[in-house]
Short mmCIF file of C-alpha atoms and ligand atoms in Angstrom, two decimals:
data_model
loop_
_atom_site.label_atom_id
_atom_site.label_comp_id
_atom_site.label_asym_id
_atom_site.label_seq_id
_atom_site.Cartn_x
_atom_site.Cartn_y
_atom_site.Cartn_z
CA MET A 7 -5.38 -3.54 30.20
CA GLU A 8 -7.99 -1.58 28.25
CA ARG A 9 -6.34 1.14 26.18
CA GLN A 10 -7.59 4.69 26.21
CA ASN A 11 -9.22 6.37 23.22
CA ALA A 12 -6.57 8.84 22.05
CA TRP A 13 -9.11 11.47 20.99
CA LYS A 14 -9.78 12.13 24.70
CA THR A 15 -6.18 13.15 25.28
CA TYR A 16 -5.51 15.72 22.57
CA THR A 17 -4.63 19.35 23.13
CA LYS A 18 -5.59 22.03 20.60
CA LYS A 19 -2.05 22.00 19.25
CA GLN A 20 -2.09 18.24 18.78
CA LEU A 21 -5.44 18.37 16.99
CA LYS A 22 -3.97 20.92 14.59
CA GLU A 23 -0.99 18.65 13.89
CA LEU A 24 -3.34 15.70 13.47
CA GLU A 25 -5.47 17.52 10.88
CA LYS A 26 -2.41 18.69 8.96
CA LEU A 27 -0.94 15.20 8.78
CA ASN A 28 -4.24 13.68 7.67
CA LYS A 29 -4.70 16.32 5.00
CA ASN A 30 -1.27 15.50 3.61
CA TYR A 31 -2.14 11.82 3.87
CA ARG A 32 -5.20 12.34 1.67
CA VAL A 33 -3.07 14.18 -0.89
CA PHE A 34 -0.68 11.22 -0.90
CA LEU A 35 -3.54 8.75 -1.39
CA ASP A 36 -4.88 10.74 -4.34
CA ALA A 37 -1.42 10.97 -5.93
CA GLY A 38 -0.69 7.25 -5.48
CA LYS A 39 -3.36 4.75 -6.48
CA THR A 40 -0.86 2.28 -7.90
CA GLU A 41 2.57 1.14 -6.72
CA ARG A 42 4.17 3.05 -9.61
CA GLU A 43 2.36 6.27 -8.73
CA CYS A 44 3.29 5.82 -5.07
CA VAL A 45 7.00 5.41 -5.93
CA LYS A 46 6.85 8.60 -8.02
CA GLU A 47 5.25 10.55 -5.20
CA ILE A 48 7.63 9.11 -2.58
CA VAL A 49 10.69 9.98 -4.72
CA LYS A 50 9.32 13.49 -5.25
CA GLN A 51 8.93 14.04 -1.51
CA ALA A 52 12.28 12.40 -0.74
CA GLU A 53 14.16 14.55 -3.26
CA ALA A 54 12.51 17.66 -1.87
CA ALA A 55 13.87 16.58 1.54
CA GLY A 56 17.42 16.20 0.19
CA TYR A 57 17.53 12.51 -0.75
CA VAL A 58 19.77 11.57 -3.68
CA ASN A 59 19.31 8.61 -6.05
CA LEU A 60 21.86 5.88 -5.27
CA GLU A 61 22.20 5.18 -9.03
CA LYS A 62 23.51 8.73 -9.52
CA ILE A 63 25.97 8.36 -6.65
CA LEU A 64 27.28 5.08 -8.06
CA ALA A 65 27.50 6.43 -11.62
CA LYS A 66 29.68 9.31 -10.42
CA ASN A 67 31.70 7.06 -8.13
CA GLN A 68 30.86 9.31 -5.19
CA SER A 69 31.08 8.18 -1.61
CA VAL A 70 28.39 8.09 1.04
CA SER A 71 28.94 9.12 4.65
CA ALA A 72 27.15 10.00 7.89
CA GLY A 73 24.36 12.53 7.43
CA ASP A 74 23.76 11.60 3.78
CA LYS A 75 20.27 10.84 2.52
CA VAL A 76 20.02 8.25 -0.22
CA TYR A 77 17.20 6.45 -2.00
CA ALA A 78 17.03 3.46 -4.35
CA VAL A 79 14.20 2.40 -6.63
CA CYS A 80 13.52 -1.11 -7.94
CA MET A 81 11.77 -1.20 -11.33
CA LYS A 82 9.64 1.84 -10.50
CA LYS A 83 7.58 -0.21 -8.02
CA THR A 84 9.59 -0.54 -4.80
CA VAL A 85 11.64 2.11 -3.04
CA ALA A 86 14.07 2.27 -0.11
CA LEU A 87 15.18 5.45 1.68
CA PHE A 88 18.28 5.59 3.86
CA HIS A 89 19.46 8.34 6.18
CA ILE A 90 23.02 7.49 7.18
CA GLY A 91 23.66 7.77 10.91
CA THR A 92 26.80 8.54 12.86
CA LYS A 93 27.06 5.00 14.25
CA PRO A 94 28.72 2.33 12.09
CA MET A 95 26.32 0.45 9.79
CA GLU A 96 27.54 -2.78 11.42
CA GLN A 97 25.54 -1.80 14.48
CA GLY A 98 22.38 -2.09 12.46
CA MET A 99 19.62 0.16 11.16
CA ASN A 100 16.20 1.24 12.36
CA ILE A 101 13.93 0.10 9.54
CA LEU A 102 10.34 1.01 8.76
CA GLY A 103 8.68 -1.25 6.20
CA ALA A 104 5.28 -1.22 4.52
CA HIS A 105 3.75 -2.09 1.17
CA ILE A 106 2.38 0.14 -1.58
CA ASP A 107 0.48 -2.37 -3.74
CA SER A 108 -3.25 -2.74 -3.09
CA PRO A 109 -6.04 -5.08 -4.19
CA ARG A 110 -7.52 -4.12 -7.56
CA MET A 111 -8.45 -5.50 -10.98
CA ASP A 112 -5.65 -5.75 -13.55
CA ILE A 113 -6.49 -5.54 -17.25
CA LYS A 114 -5.55 -8.73 -19.11
CA GLN A 115 -3.02 -8.81 -21.95
CA ASN A 116 -5.70 -9.53 -24.57
CA PRO A 117 -8.55 -7.66 -22.91
CA LEU A 118 -10.77 -6.00 -25.51
CA TYR A 119 -13.88 -7.75 -26.81
CA GLU A 120 -17.39 -6.95 -27.93
CA ASN A 121 -20.63 -8.56 -26.81
CA GLY A 122 -24.23 -7.38 -27.09
CA ASP A 123 -23.18 -4.03 -28.59
CA PHE A 124 -20.87 -3.34 -25.66
CA ALA A 125 -17.07 -3.21 -25.65
CA TYR A 126 -15.43 -4.70 -22.55
CA LEU A 127 -11.99 -4.89 -21.00
CA ASP A 128 -11.37 -8.28 -19.43
CA THR A 129 -9.60 -8.24 -16.04
CA HIS A 130 -7.88 -10.56 -13.59
CA TYR A 131 -8.21 -9.39 -10.01
CA TYR A 132 -5.09 -8.81 -7.90
CA GLY A 133 -4.96 -9.67 -4.20
CA GLY A 134 -7.79 -10.94 -2.05
CA ILE A 135 -11.11 -9.28 -2.81
CA LYS A 136 -14.78 -9.92 -2.13
CA LYS A 137 -15.68 -9.77 -5.82
CA TYR A 138 -19.25 -8.66 -5.21
CA GLN A 139 -17.92 -5.40 -3.70
CA TRP A 140 -16.33 -4.30 -6.98
CA VAL A 141 -19.45 -4.06 -9.16
CA THR A 142 -21.68 -1.00 -9.87
CA LEU A 143 -19.04 1.49 -8.70
CA PRO A 144 -17.35 4.26 -10.69
CA LEU A 145 -13.92 2.93 -11.63
CA ALA A 146 -10.75 4.54 -12.95
CA ILE A 147 -7.90 3.07 -14.97
CA HIS A 148 -4.32 3.83 -13.94
CA GLY A 149 -1.12 2.46 -15.39
CA VAL A 150 1.34 2.34 -18.23
CA VAL A 151 1.35 1.23 -21.83
CA VAL A 152 4.83 0.49 -23.16
CA LYS A 153 5.29 0.74 -26.93
CA LYS A 154 7.70 -1.46 -28.87
CA ASP A 155 10.13 1.47 -29.16
CA GLY A 156 10.33 1.59 -25.36
CA SER A 157 8.29 4.76 -24.94
CA VAL A 158 5.95 4.68 -21.97
CA LEU A 159 2.45 6.17 -21.98
CA GLU A 160 1.18 6.97 -18.52
CA ILE A 161 -2.56 6.56 -18.19
CA VAL A 162 -4.87 8.03 -15.56
CA LEU A 163 -8.45 7.90 -16.74
CA GLY A 164 -11.49 8.49 -14.56
CA GLU A 165 -10.13 10.79 -11.85
CA LYS A 166 -10.71 14.27 -13.27
CA GLU A 167 -14.14 15.81 -12.83
CA ASP A 168 -14.90 15.61 -16.58
CA ASP A 169 -13.16 12.25 -17.25
CA PRO A 170 -15.36 9.31 -18.13
CA VAL A 171 -15.52 6.56 -15.48
CA PHE A 172 -15.96 2.82 -15.93
CA CYS A 173 -18.04 0.09 -14.34
CA VAL A 174 -18.47 -3.63 -13.80
CA THR A 175 -22.19 -4.35 -14.09
CA ASP A 176 -24.36 -6.57 -11.86
CA LEU A 177 -27.64 -8.33 -12.50
CA LEU A 178 -30.77 -6.35 -11.62
CA ILE A 179 -32.53 -7.46 -8.43
CA HIS A 180 -35.69 -8.32 -10.41
CA LEU A 181 -33.91 -11.19 -12.14
CA ALA A 182 -31.53 -12.12 -9.35
CA GLY A 183 -33.57 -14.81 -7.59
CA GLU A 184 -31.16 -17.55 -8.62
CA GLN A 185 -28.04 -15.40 -8.17
CA GLN A 186 -29.08 -14.44 -4.64
CA GLU A 187 -29.13 -18.11 -3.64
CA LYS A 188 -25.44 -18.47 -4.49
CA LYS A 189 -22.61 -18.32 -1.99
CA ALA A 190 -21.04 -14.86 -1.69
CA ASN A 191 -17.81 -16.02 -3.36
CA LYS A 192 -19.82 -17.19 -6.39
CA VAL A 193 -22.32 -14.32 -6.68
CA ILE A 194 -19.89 -12.48 -8.95
CA GLU A 195 -17.48 -14.81 -10.76
CA GLY A 196 -13.89 -13.72 -11.41
CA GLU A 197 -14.42 -13.98 -15.16
CA ASN A 198 -17.39 -11.64 -14.88
CA LEU A 199 -15.25 -8.79 -13.54
CA ASP A 200 -15.11 -7.23 -16.99
CA VAL A 201 -15.08 -3.48 -17.32
CA LEU A 202 -17.73 -1.89 -19.54
CA PHE A 203 -15.68 0.29 -21.89
CA GLY A 204 -17.96 1.67 -24.62
CA SER A 205 -21.15 1.30 -26.66
CA ILE A 206 -21.06 3.32 -29.91
CA PRO A 207 -20.54 1.20 -33.06
CA LEU A 208 -18.66 2.59 -36.04
CA LYS A 209 -21.23 3.27 -38.81
CA GLU A 210 -19.29 1.49 -41.54
CA GLU A 211 -18.47 -1.66 -39.55
CA GLU A 212 -20.75 -4.67 -39.84
CA LYS A 213 -19.13 -6.81 -37.14
CA ASP A 214 -17.70 -5.72 -33.78
CA GLY A 215 -18.34 -2.08 -34.62
CA VAL A 216 -18.20 -0.98 -30.96
CA LYS A 217 -14.83 -2.61 -30.43
CA GLU A 218 -13.60 -1.01 -33.67
CA GLY A 219 -14.88 2.35 -32.45
CA ILE A 220 -12.97 1.95 -29.18
CA LEU A 221 -9.81 0.97 -31.07
CA LYS A 222 -10.17 4.07 -33.27
CA LEU A 223 -10.52 6.28 -30.17
CA LEU A 224 -7.51 4.63 -28.53
CA LYS A 225 -5.47 5.25 -31.70
CA ASP A 226 -6.64 8.82 -32.26
CA GLN A 227 -6.51 10.03 -28.66
CA TYR A 228 -3.70 7.99 -27.12
CA ASP A 229 -1.78 6.46 -30.05
CA ILE A 230 -2.49 3.01 -28.57
CA GLU A 231 -2.90 -0.03 -30.87
CA GLU A 232 -4.68 -3.19 -29.72
CA GLU A 233 -1.36 -5.06 -29.60
CA ASP A 234 0.02 -2.47 -27.17
CA PHE A 235 -2.12 -4.10 -24.44
CA LEU A 236 0.43 -6.92 -24.62
CA SER A 237 2.98 -4.65 -22.95
CA ALA A 238 0.73 -2.69 -20.62
CA GLU A 239 0.13 -2.66 -16.87
CA LEU A 240 -3.29 -1.13 -16.39
CA GLU A 241 -4.94 -1.28 -12.99
CA VAL A 242 -8.65 -0.71 -12.44
CA VAL A 243 -9.29 1.04 -9.12
CA PRO A 244 -12.23 2.89 -7.54
CA ALA A 245 -12.57 6.36 -9.08
CA GLY A 246 -12.51 9.35 -6.77
CA LYS A 247 -10.58 11.00 -4.00
CA ALA A 248 -9.89 10.22 -0.38
CA ARG A 249 -12.54 11.83 1.82
CA GLU A 250 -13.13 12.66 5.45
CA SER A 251 -15.77 10.41 6.97
CA GLY A 252 -18.22 10.73 9.86
CA LEU A 253 -20.12 13.85 10.93
CA ASP A 254 -17.22 14.61 13.27
CA ARG A 255 -14.78 14.08 10.37
CA SER A 256 -12.82 11.66 12.55
CA MET A 257 -12.08 9.13 9.83
CA ILE A 258 -10.61 8.83 6.35
CA MET A 259 -12.40 6.90 3.64
CA ALA A 260 -10.24 6.01 0.66
CA TYR A 261 -9.10 3.30 -1.69
CA GLY A 262 -5.81 1.54 -1.00
CA GLN A 263 -5.30 2.40 2.67
CA ASP A 264 -4.00 -1.18 2.99
CA ASP A 265 -1.18 -0.48 3.19
CA ARG A 266 -0.64 3.12 2.13
CA VAL A 267 -1.72 4.31 5.57
CA CYS A 268 1.42 2.64 6.98
CA ALA A 269 3.53 3.57 3.93
CA TYR A 270 2.61 7.24 4.21
CA THR A 271 3.05 7.52 7.97
CA SER A 272 6.40 5.69 7.74
CA LEU A 273 7.54 8.04 4.97
CA ALA A 274 6.40 11.13 6.89
CA ALA A 275 8.35 9.96 9.96
CA MET A 276 11.41 9.13 7.85
CA LEU A 277 11.45 12.61 6.30
CA GLU A 278 10.91 14.27 9.69
CA VAL A 279 13.65 12.72 11.80
CA GLU A 280 17.01 14.51 11.50
CA ASP A 281 20.45 13.96 13.07
CA VAL A 282 20.16 10.21 13.34
CA LYS A 283 22.64 8.12 15.26
CA LYS A 284 21.66 4.72 13.89
CA THR A 285 21.07 4.71 10.14
CA THR A 286 17.34 4.93 9.43
CA CYS A 287 15.61 3.20 6.56
CA CYS A 288 12.15 3.28 5.07
CA LEU A 289 11.37 0.36 2.78
CA LEU A 290 8.16 0.53 0.74
CA THR A 291 7.55 -2.57 -1.31
CA ASP A 292 5.37 -4.03 -4.03
CA LYS A 293 3.57 -7.41 -4.40
CA GLU A 294 2.74 -7.96 -0.71
CA GLU A 295 -0.86 -8.72 -1.60
CA ILE A 296 0.20 -11.67 -3.74
CA GLY A 297 2.89 -13.11 -1.47
CA SER A 298 5.80 -10.64 -1.77
CA VAL A 299 7.04 -12.49 -4.85
CA GLY A 300 8.92 -11.29 -7.92
CA ALA A 301 11.79 -8.84 -8.35
CA THR A 302 9.87 -6.00 -6.70
CA GLY A 303 8.43 -8.05 -3.83
CA MET A 304 10.05 -8.29 -0.39
CA GLN A 305 11.40 -11.76 -1.13
CA SER A 306 13.70 -10.36 -3.85
CA LYS A 307 17.33 -9.45 -3.19
CA PHE A 308 16.72 -5.75 -3.92
CA PHE A 309 16.96 -4.63 -0.31
CA GLU A 310 20.03 -6.72 0.53
CA ASN A 311 21.78 -5.67 -2.70
CA THR A 312 21.03 -2.02 -1.98
CA VAL A 313 22.49 -2.22 1.53
CA ALA A 314 25.58 -3.89 0.03
CA GLU A 315 25.96 -1.05 -2.50
CA LEU A 316 25.56 1.50 0.31
CA LEU A 317 28.25 -0.16 2.41
CA ASP A 318 30.53 -0.21 -0.62
CA ALA A 319 29.86 3.48 -1.31
CA MET A 320 30.80 4.10 2.35
CA GLY A 321 34.10 2.27 1.72
CA ASN A 322 33.13 -0.38 4.21
CA TYR A 323 31.79 -3.41 2.34
CA SER A 324 32.41 -6.99 3.25
CA GLU A 325 30.01 -9.92 3.25
CA LEU A 326 30.40 -10.13 7.03
CA ILE A 327 29.70 -6.44 7.60
CA LEU A 328 26.57 -6.74 5.45
CA ARG A 329 25.39 -9.75 7.49
CA ARG A 330 26.08 -7.94 10.77
CA CYS A 331 24.32 -4.80 9.59
CA LEU A 332 21.17 -6.76 8.74
CA ARG A 333 21.30 -8.97 11.83
CA ASN A 334 21.72 -5.99 14.16
CA SER A 335 18.88 -4.05 12.59
CA ARG A 336 15.46 -3.59 14.12
CA MET A 337 12.29 -3.28 12.12
CA LEU A 338 8.71 -2.17 12.42
CA SER A 339 7.06 -4.12 9.64
CA SER A 340 3.86 -2.22 9.16
CA ASP A 341 0.64 -3.39 7.67
CA VAL A 342 -2.97 -2.72 8.44
CA SER A 343 -4.76 -4.50 11.25
CA ALA A 344 -8.40 -5.57 11.24
CA ALA A 345 -10.32 -2.93 13.18
CA TYR A 346 -13.00 -4.19 15.56
CA ASP A 347 -16.36 -3.94 13.81
CA PRO A 348 -19.28 -4.12 16.29
CA LEU A 349 -21.61 -5.17 13.44
CA TYR A 350 -19.52 -8.31 13.01
CA ALA A 351 -18.52 -8.78 16.63
CA ALA A 352 -18.64 -12.58 16.41
CA SER A 353 -15.51 -12.61 14.22
CA TYR A 354 -13.36 -10.79 16.78
CA GLU A 355 -12.09 -11.55 20.24
CA LYS A 356 -12.77 -8.30 22.04
CA ASN A 357 -9.80 -8.34 24.41
CA ASN A 358 -7.31 -8.82 21.59
CA ALA A 359 -8.79 -6.69 18.82
CA ALA A 360 -7.66 -3.34 17.41
CA TYR A 361 -10.01 -0.41 18.02
CA PHE A 362 -10.38 2.82 16.06
CA GLY A 363 -8.88 5.73 17.97
CA ARG A 364 -6.77 3.67 20.36
CA GLY A 365 -3.56 4.30 18.45
CA MET A 366 -0.87 2.37 16.68
CA VAL A 367 -1.38 -1.41 16.59
CA PHE A 368 1.20 -4.09 17.39
CA ASN A 369 0.64 -7.67 16.32
CA LYS A 370 3.16 -9.83 18.14
CA PHE A 371 2.25 -12.54 15.65
CA THR A 372 0.09 -12.93 12.56
CA GLY A 373 -0.57 -16.14 10.63
CA SER A 374 -3.51 -18.52 10.87
CA ARG A 375 -4.52 -21.82 12.51
CA GLY A 376 -1.91 -22.10 15.24
CA LYS A 377 0.08 -19.02 14.12
CA SER A 378 1.12 -20.81 10.92
CA GLY A 379 3.27 -18.61 8.69
CA SER A 380 3.82 -16.02 11.37
CA ASN A 381 6.80 -14.01 12.47
CA ASP A 382 6.32 -14.19 16.21
CA ALA A 383 8.17 -11.18 17.63
CA ASN A 384 10.30 -11.66 20.75
CA ALA A 385 9.03 -10.53 24.13
CA GLU A 386 12.38 -8.75 24.67
CA TYR A 387 11.82 -6.66 21.54
CA MET A 388 8.22 -5.82 22.48
CA GLY A 389 9.48 -4.85 25.93
CA ALA A 390 11.98 -2.41 24.43
CA LEU A 391 9.30 -0.98 22.13
CA ARG A 392 6.88 -0.46 25.03
CA LYS A 393 9.46 1.74 26.68
CA ILE A 394 10.05 3.81 23.52
CA LEU A 395 6.30 4.29 22.98
CA ASP A 396 5.50 5.15 26.59
CA ASP A 397 8.48 7.52 26.90
CA ASN A 398 7.20 9.38 23.82
CA GLN A 399 3.50 9.34 24.80
CA VAL A 400 2.48 7.30 21.76
CA ALA A 401 -0.97 5.71 22.06
CA PHE A 402 -0.70 2.05 21.11
CA GLN A 403 -2.66 -1.18 21.39
CA THR A 404 -1.97 -4.84 20.72
CA ALA A 405 -4.16 -7.10 18.63
CA GLU A 406 -4.44 -10.22 16.57
CA LEU A 407 -6.36 -10.73 13.37
CA GLY A 408 -9.77 -11.94 14.54
CA LYS A 409 -10.69 -14.96 16.62
CA VAL A 410 -8.47 -18.02 16.75
CA ASP A 411 -9.10 -20.31 13.77
CA ILE A 412 -11.45 -17.91 12.02
CA GLY A 413 -8.99 -16.76 9.36
CA GLY A 414 -5.63 -15.06 9.22
CA GLY A 415 -3.12 -13.25 7.06
CA GLY A 416 0.53 -12.56 6.50
CA THR A 417 2.82 -9.57 6.00
CA ILE A 418 6.46 -8.96 5.04
CA ALA A 419 7.73 -9.38 8.62
CA TYR A 420 8.76 -13.04 8.33
CA ILE A 421 10.99 -12.27 5.32
CA LEU A 422 13.17 -9.67 7.04
CA SER A 423 13.31 -11.78 10.19
CA LEU A 424 15.32 -14.33 8.18
CA TYR A 425 18.35 -12.05 8.56
CA GLY A 426 18.12 -12.57 12.30
CA MET A 427 16.94 -9.04 12.98
CA GLU A 428 14.20 -8.12 15.45
CA VAL A 429 10.95 -7.59 13.54
CA ILE A 430 7.43 -6.95 14.74
CA ASP A 431 4.19 -6.39 12.87
CA SER A 432 2.76 -2.98 13.58
CA GLY A 433 0.50 -0.52 11.85
CA VAL A 434 -2.92 1.03 11.71
CA ALA A 435 -6.39 -0.48 12.14
CA VAL A 436 -8.63 -0.48 9.06
CA LEU A 437 -12.36 -1.13 8.62
CA ASN A 438 -13.60 -2.61 5.30
CA MET A 439 -10.12 -3.99 4.61
CA HIS A 440 -9.64 -4.87 0.91
CA ALA A 441 -12.99 -3.29 -0.01
CA PRO A 442 -12.99 -0.56 -2.68
CA TRP A 443 -13.34 2.06 0.06
CA GLU A 444 -11.49 1.43 3.32
CA LEU A 445 -11.75 3.40 6.57
CA THR A 446 -9.12 4.53 9.06
CA SER A 447 -9.16 6.77 12.12
CA LYS A 448 -7.33 10.08 11.86
CA ALA A 449 -6.14 9.59 15.42
CA ASP A 450 -4.51 6.27 14.53
CA VAL A 451 -2.79 7.85 11.51
CA TYR A 452 -1.42 10.53 13.84
CA GLU A 453 -0.30 8.07 16.54
CA ALA A 454 1.36 5.76 13.98
CA LYS A 455 3.47 8.60 12.62
CA LYS A 456 4.40 9.60 16.19
CA GLY A 457 5.36 6.00 16.94
CA TYR A 458 7.54 5.73 13.84
CA VAL A 459 9.31 8.98 14.70
CA ALA A 460 10.05 7.73 18.22
CA PHE A 461 11.34 4.42 16.83
CA LEU A 462 13.64 6.03 14.25
CA LYS A 463 15.17 8.36 16.85
CA GLU A 464 16.14 5.45 19.06
CA ALA A 465 19.88 4.85 19.16
MN1 MN B 12 -1.48 -5.11 3.72
MN1 MN B 13 -3.87 -6.66 2.38
#
């Protein structure tokens, strides 16, 4: 039952393909450090591959038919791509799903304050993080500031070589005797995740001169007033690019690989597969890290509404056809898996863990404490997938998230399964999950993309 390490199997040609894919993956990671930036990059790549915005098609009252490539965006944060197949939509789609939001610190609506001759930006973290991992690192700020007139300022600060970077400070070891006694989840308190933003006071100001100096800079350089923070979405993320890791350069170290490693490989497969019989779909969503809620999360009606619009544009809409299309679909719901970490072996069960280099990961179920909250995929579906993967020489492994009763987690799989479609959790193994810098294996990135291609081609 032990799965082979895929690195042992590669030909020169495959290694070349692997390196090319991983290079493009790093470019994608650098272009998309927020869900908004990811949607922009995905739309750019989709349009270059011939995809047309569904809004445009609807505005012109145009029809959609087999062979067409269409995309739809929800509030600049979630995106769905469709490649219409020759088979009727009623027979279902082959769907790849993943999420493009990642853990981070979001800047509060009233964030700016001064204390001890420092100006700070107050944050509220997003998603599950070990707070102590997010201090004393160079940080960047990405996001948008929307003015009252509706104009949108796009901010990326801390990524260029000569940009300033930001930081959350931590207490020096010399004074940390008491702090070091605390539990890890209390060592750094959520309210202490404040970003150090400046330290020069304005000469003429008597009170809060540093804050005033920052406000003057914001006004002069960006035309941002303090009240504009009220209508801003600014995300604090680790500064810096995705890098190769290991002396053998076998791994990728980067921020946000949960779940952009699955999003990117799904997108790459979607753009690669031509002449589809079943309609293919790639659905890349927001808000997974906080429960898939809100208009841009998987629980919203965006996806269902978009499929309805598509059917209508194909001249074939009815409520029943929509239901049949969704029910007859099959999905690989992709999210990262916990990679086996020998330094923390006690948290894993070795026979059912995901290993770096052993390929794409399938989690028949997720959840915690007795599979609670899990979409438990059907054996029949897994059987069919095994055939597809083996026929296409895709390296894959099966896993669950750690030992029984030690923790757990959820994905978007259970939401799509409500339509009665076959859904399974799949994806790529990650080390340091939810840390500022996460690790993946280049081989797993390569095998995941291969697996998605094989899945999409399946009639
Ligand atoms: Mn995830
Ligand atoms: Mn996650």
